[in-house]
Short mmCIF file of C-alpha atoms in Angstrom, two decimals:
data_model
loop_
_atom_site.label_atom_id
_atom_site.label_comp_id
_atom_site.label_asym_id
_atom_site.label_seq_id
_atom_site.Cartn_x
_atom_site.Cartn_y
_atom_site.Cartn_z
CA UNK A 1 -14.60 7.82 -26.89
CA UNK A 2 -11.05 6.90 -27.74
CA UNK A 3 -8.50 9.24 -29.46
CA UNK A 4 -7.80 7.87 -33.09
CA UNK A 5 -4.11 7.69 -32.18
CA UNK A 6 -4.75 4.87 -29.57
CA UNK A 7 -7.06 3.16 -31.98
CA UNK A 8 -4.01 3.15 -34.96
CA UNK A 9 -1.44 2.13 -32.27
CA UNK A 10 -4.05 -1.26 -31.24
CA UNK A 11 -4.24 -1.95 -35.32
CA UNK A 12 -0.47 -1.56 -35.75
CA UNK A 13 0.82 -3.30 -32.43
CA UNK A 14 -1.82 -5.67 -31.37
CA UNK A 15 -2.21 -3.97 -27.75
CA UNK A 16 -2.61 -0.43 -26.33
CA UNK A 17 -3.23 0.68 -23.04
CA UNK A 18 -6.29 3.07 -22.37
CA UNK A 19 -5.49 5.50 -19.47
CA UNK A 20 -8.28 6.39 -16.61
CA UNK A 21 -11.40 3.72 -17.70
CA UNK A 22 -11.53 2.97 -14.05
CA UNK A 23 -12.04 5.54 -11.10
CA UNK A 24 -10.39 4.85 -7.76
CA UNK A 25 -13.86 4.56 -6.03
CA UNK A 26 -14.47 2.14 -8.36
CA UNK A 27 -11.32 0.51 -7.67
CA UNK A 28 -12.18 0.47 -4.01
CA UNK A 29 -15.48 -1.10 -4.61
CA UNK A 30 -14.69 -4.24 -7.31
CA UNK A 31 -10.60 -5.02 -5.87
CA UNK A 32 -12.01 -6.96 -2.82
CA UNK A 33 -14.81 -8.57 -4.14
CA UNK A 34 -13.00 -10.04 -6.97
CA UNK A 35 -10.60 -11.09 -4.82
CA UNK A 36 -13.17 -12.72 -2.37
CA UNK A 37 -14.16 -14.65 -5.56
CA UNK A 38 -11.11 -15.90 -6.20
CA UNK A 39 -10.69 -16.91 -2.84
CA UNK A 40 -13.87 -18.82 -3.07
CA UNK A 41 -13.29 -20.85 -6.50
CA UNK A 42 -9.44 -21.75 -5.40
CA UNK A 43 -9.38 -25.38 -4.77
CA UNK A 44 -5.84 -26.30 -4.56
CA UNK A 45 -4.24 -25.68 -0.59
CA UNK A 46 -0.82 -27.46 -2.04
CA UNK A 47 2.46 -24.94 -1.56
CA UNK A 48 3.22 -23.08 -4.87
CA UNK A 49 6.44 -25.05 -5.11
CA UNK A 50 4.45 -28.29 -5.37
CA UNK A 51 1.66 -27.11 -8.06
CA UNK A 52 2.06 -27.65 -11.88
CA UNK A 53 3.87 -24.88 -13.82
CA UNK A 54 0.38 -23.39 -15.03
CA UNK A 55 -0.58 -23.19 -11.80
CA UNK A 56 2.41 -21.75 -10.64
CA UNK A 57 1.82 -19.14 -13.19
CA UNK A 58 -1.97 -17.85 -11.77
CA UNK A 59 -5.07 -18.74 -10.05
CA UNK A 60 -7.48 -18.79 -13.20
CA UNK A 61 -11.10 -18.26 -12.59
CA UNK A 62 -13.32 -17.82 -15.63
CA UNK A 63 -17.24 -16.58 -15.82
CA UNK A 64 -17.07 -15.17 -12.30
CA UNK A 65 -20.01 -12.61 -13.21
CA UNK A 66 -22.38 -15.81 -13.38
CA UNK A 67 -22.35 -16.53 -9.55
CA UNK A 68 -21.06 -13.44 -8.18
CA UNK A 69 -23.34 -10.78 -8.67
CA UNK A 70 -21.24 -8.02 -7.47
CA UNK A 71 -18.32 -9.02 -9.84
CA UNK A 72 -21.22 -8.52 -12.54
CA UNK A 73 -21.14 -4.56 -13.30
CA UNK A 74 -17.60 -4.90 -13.68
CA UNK A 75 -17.38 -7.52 -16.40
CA UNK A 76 -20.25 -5.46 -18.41
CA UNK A 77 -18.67 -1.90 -17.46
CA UNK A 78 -19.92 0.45 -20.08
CA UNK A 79 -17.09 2.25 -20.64
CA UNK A 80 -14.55 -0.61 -21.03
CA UNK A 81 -17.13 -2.13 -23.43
CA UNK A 82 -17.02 0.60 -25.63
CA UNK A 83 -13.62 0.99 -25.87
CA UNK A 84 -13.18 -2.59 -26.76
CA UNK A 85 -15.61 -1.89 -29.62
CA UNK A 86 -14.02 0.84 -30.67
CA UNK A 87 -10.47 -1.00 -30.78
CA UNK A 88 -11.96 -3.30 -33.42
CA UNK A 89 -14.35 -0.88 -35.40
CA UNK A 90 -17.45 -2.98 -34.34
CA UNK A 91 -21.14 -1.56 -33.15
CA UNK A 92 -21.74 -4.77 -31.05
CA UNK A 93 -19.85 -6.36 -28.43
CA UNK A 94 -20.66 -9.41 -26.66
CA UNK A 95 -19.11 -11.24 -23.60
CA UNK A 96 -17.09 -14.53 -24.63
CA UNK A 97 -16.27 -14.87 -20.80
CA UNK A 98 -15.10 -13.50 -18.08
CA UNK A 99 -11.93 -14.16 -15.84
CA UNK A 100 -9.50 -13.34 -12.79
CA UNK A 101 -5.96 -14.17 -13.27
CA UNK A 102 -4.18 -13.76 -9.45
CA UNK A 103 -0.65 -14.14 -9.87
CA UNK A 104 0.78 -15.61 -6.45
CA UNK A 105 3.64 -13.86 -4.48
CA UNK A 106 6.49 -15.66 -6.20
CA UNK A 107 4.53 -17.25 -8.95
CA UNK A 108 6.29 -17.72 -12.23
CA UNK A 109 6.25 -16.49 -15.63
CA UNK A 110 3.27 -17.01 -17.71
CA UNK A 111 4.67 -18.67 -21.31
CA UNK A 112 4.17 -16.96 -23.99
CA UNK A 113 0.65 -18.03 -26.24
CA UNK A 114 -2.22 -16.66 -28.56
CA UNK A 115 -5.67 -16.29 -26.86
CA UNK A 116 -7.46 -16.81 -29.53
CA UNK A 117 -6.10 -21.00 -30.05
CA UNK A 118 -8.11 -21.54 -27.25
CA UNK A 119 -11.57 -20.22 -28.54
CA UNK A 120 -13.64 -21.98 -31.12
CA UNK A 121 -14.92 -18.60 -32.74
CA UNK A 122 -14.13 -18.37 -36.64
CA UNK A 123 -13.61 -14.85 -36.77
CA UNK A 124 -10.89 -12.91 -35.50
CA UNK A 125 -12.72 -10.03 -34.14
CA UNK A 126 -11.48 -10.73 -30.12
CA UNK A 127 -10.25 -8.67 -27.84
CA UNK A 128 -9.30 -9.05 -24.28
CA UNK A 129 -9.30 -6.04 -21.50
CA UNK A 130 -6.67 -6.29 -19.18
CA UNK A 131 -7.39 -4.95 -15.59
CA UNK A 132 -4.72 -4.57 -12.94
CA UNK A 133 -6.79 -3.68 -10.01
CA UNK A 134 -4.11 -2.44 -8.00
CA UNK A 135 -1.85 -1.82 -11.12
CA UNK A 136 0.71 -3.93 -12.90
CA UNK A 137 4.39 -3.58 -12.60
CA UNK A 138 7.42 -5.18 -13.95
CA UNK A 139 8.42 -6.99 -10.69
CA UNK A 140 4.40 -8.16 -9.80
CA UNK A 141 3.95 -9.53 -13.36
CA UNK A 142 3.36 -7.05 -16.11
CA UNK A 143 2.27 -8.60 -19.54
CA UNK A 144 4.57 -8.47 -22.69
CA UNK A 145 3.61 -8.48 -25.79
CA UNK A 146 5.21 -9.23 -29.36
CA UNK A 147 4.34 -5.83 -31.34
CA UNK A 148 2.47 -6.98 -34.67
CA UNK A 149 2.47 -10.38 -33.83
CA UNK A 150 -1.39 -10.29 -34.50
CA UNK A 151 -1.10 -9.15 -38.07
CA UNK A 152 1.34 -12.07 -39.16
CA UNK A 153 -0.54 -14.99 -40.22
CA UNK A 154 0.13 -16.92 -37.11
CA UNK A 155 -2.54 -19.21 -35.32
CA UNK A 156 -0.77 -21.81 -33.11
CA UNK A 157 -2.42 -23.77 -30.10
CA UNK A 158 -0.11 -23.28 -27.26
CA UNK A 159 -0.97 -25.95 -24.68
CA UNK A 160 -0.05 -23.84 -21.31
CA UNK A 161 -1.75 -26.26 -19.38
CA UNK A 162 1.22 -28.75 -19.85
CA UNK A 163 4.87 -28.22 -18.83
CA UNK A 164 6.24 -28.08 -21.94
CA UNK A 165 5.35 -26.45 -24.49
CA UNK A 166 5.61 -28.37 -28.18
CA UNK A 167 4.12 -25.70 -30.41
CA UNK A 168 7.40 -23.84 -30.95
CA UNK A 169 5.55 -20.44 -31.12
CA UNK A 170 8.30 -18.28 -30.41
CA UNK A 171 10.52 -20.09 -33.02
CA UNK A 172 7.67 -19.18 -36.03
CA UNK A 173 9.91 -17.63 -38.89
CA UNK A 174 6.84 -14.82 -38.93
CA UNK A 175 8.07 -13.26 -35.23
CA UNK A 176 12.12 -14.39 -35.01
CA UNK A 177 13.55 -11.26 -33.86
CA UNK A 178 10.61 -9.68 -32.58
CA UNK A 179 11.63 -8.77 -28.21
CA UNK A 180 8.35 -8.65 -26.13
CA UNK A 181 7.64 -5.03 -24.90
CA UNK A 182 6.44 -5.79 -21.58
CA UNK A 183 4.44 -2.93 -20.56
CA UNK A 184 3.66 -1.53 -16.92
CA UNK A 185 -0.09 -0.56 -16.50
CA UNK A 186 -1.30 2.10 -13.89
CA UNK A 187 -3.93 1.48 -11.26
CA UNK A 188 -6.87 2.49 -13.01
CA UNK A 189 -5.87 2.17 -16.91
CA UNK A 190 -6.73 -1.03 -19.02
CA UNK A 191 -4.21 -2.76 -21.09
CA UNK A 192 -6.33 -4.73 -24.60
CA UNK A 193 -4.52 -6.93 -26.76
CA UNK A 194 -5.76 -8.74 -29.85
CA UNK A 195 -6.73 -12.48 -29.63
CA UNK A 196 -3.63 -13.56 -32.09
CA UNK A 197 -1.52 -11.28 -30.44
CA UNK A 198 1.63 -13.59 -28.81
CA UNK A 199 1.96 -12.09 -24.91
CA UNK A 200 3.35 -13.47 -22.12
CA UNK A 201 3.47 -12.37 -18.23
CA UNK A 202 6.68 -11.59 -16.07
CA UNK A 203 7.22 -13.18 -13.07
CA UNK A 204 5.52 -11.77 -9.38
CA UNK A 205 8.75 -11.26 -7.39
CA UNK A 206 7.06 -8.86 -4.76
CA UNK A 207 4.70 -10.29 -1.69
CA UNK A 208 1.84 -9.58 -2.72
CA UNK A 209 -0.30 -11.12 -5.25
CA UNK A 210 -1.03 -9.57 -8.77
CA UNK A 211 -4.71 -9.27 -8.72
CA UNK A 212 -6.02 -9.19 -12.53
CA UNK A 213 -9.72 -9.11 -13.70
CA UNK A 214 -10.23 -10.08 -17.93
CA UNK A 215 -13.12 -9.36 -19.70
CA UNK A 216 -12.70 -11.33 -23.15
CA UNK A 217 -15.40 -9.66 -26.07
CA UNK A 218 -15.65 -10.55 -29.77
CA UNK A 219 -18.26 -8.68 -32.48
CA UNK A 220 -21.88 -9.79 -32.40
CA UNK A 221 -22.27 -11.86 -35.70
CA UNK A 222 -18.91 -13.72 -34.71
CA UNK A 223 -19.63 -17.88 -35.50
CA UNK A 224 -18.62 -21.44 -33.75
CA UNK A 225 -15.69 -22.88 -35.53
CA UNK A 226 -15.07 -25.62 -34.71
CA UNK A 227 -17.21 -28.54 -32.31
CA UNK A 228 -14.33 -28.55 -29.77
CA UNK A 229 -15.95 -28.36 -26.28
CA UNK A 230 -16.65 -24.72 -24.79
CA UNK A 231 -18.88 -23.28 -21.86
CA UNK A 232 -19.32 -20.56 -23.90
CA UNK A 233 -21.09 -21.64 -26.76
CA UNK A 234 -22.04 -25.54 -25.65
CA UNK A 235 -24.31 -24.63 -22.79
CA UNK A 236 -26.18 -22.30 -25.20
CA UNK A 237 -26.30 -25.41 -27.81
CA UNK A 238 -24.65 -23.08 -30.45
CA UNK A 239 -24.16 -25.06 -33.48
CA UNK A 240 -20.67 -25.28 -35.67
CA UNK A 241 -20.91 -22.15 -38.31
CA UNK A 242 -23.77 -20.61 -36.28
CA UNK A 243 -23.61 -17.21 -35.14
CA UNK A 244 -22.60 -17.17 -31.38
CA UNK A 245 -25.42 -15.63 -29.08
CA UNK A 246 -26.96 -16.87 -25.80
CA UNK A 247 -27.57 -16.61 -22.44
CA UNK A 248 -23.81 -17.10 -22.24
CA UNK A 249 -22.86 -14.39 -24.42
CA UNK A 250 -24.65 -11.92 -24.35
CA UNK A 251 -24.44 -8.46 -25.25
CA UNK A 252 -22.09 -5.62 -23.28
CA UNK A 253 -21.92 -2.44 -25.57
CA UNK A 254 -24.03 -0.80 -26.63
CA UNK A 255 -25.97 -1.34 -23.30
CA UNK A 256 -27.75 0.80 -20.24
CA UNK A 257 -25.46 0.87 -17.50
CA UNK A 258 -28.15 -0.29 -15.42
CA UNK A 259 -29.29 -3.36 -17.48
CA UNK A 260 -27.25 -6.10 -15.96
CA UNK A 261 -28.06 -9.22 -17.93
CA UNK A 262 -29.15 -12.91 -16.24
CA UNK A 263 -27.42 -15.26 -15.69
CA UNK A 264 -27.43 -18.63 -17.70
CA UNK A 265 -28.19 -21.52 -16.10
CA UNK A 266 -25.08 -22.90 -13.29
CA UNK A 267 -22.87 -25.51 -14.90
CA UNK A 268 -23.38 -29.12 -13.63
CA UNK A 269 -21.20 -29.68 -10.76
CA UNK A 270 -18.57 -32.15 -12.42
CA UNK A 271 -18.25 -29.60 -15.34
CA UNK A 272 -17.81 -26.80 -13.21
CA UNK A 273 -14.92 -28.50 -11.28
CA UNK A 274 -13.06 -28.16 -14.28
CA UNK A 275 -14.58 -24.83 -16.08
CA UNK A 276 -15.64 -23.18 -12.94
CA UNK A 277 -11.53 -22.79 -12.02
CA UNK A 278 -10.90 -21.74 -15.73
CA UNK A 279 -9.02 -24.96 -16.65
CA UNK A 280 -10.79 -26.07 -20.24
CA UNK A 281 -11.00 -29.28 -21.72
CA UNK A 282 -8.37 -29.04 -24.67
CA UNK A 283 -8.27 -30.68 -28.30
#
């Protein structure tokens, strides 16, 4: 499906942006209801100028296709499925999990980290798709990314959660010199970037919030790495070196487009307090 040039420019740079994977009826269609999801997981009524830094960064909602139905034929959307597979030369994709990132009216930067620290999969075949549902710009919060960053050896843990960060990622020897190319994505295109690819989000200085859905995917045959604590593989009782494949996970390309998968069981309520609004447990 994808032209080999945008395939060489994700293996060389880490990200790419595919034009025209989403129609504007489709648009129309998933915009609201995601946002009418997000709306229904937020939890926190405090002013942004009284909320942590992370929070001030985005609303974070992860594995909204569990208990949203009509989120669901977006997360597994054929065509964005395949192009992710394509990206890394796989046959297989499955779902790691899903999530909206809202980026308030004034909310701040988003500091700069690797996806991948935050997943206990061994492999590095992960990709995330990127979808601005009414389009990214640089004054709403486009994402920036550190061309080649991904191919450079580093894997650092960058603890977003607190207000500092310790980890020094930007300071690695590998990436001194390297400018982020932050990258404007048009209503309807999807930006994918590499799970060790360093990226970071401008600020939202308009008035309205940046609404983002993320569809995270790594290869089928991918394994548990480590034992640290994750929705993902824990509720499926995926062992450490196992391959990772479940009721949480499950397959989205190659699949009908019709053939919606179930739902695994709803996390316990005092898990999904913390899960259910994206914020992890950390190591």
């Amino acid at each position: 499906m994808l032209d080999p040039e945008i395939v060489d420019a994700f293996h060389r740079d880490g990200y790419v942006v595919v034009d025209g994977l989403l129609t504007d009826a489709e648009l129309e269609h998933y915009e609201p209801l995601v946002t009418d999801a997000v709306a229904a997981r937020k939890r926190d009524a405090k002013p942004l100028a009284e909320r942590s830094p992370y929070e001030q960064s985005f609303h974070q909602c992860i594995n909204l296709w569990e208990d949203f139905p009509a989120v669901r034929p977006l997360t597994f959307h054929p065509r964005v499925g395949q192009a992710a597979a394509e990206l890394l030369g796989i046959d297989a994709i499955r779902l790691w999990h899903d999530q909206a990132l809202y980026k308030e009216a004034g909310g701040r930067a988003t500091d700069a980290h690797q996806d991948h620290g935050y997943w206990p999969i061994r492999e590095l075949d992960t990709v995330t798709a990127w979808i601005p549902l009414r389009g990214s710009t640089l004054a709403n919060g486009a994402m920036g990314y550190l061309p080649g960053s991904h191919a450079v050896g580093i894997r650092k843990f960058v603890n977003i959660f607190q207000a500092e960060d310790p980890s020094g990622l930007l300071d690695s020897p590998e990436i001194a010199g390297v400018e982020p190319f932050f990258v404007e994505v048009p209503r309807g295109s999807v930006a994918f970037h590499h799970g060790l690819t360093v990226h970071m989000a401008g600020p939202n200085t308009t008035a309205e919030d940046r609404a983002v859905h993320t569809i995270i995917y790594f290869a089928d045959g991918c394994t548990r790495r480590n034992a640290r604590w994750h929705p993902s593989v824990d509720r499926d009782g995926i062992e450490v070196g196992a391959p990772i494949a479940g009721a949480c996970t499950p397959i989205v390309w190659p699949r009908a487009e019709a053939d919606l998968p179930a739902p695994p069981p709803p996390l316990p309520a005092e898990i999904l307090g913390i899960a259910g609004t994206g914020v992890l447990p950390q190591p």
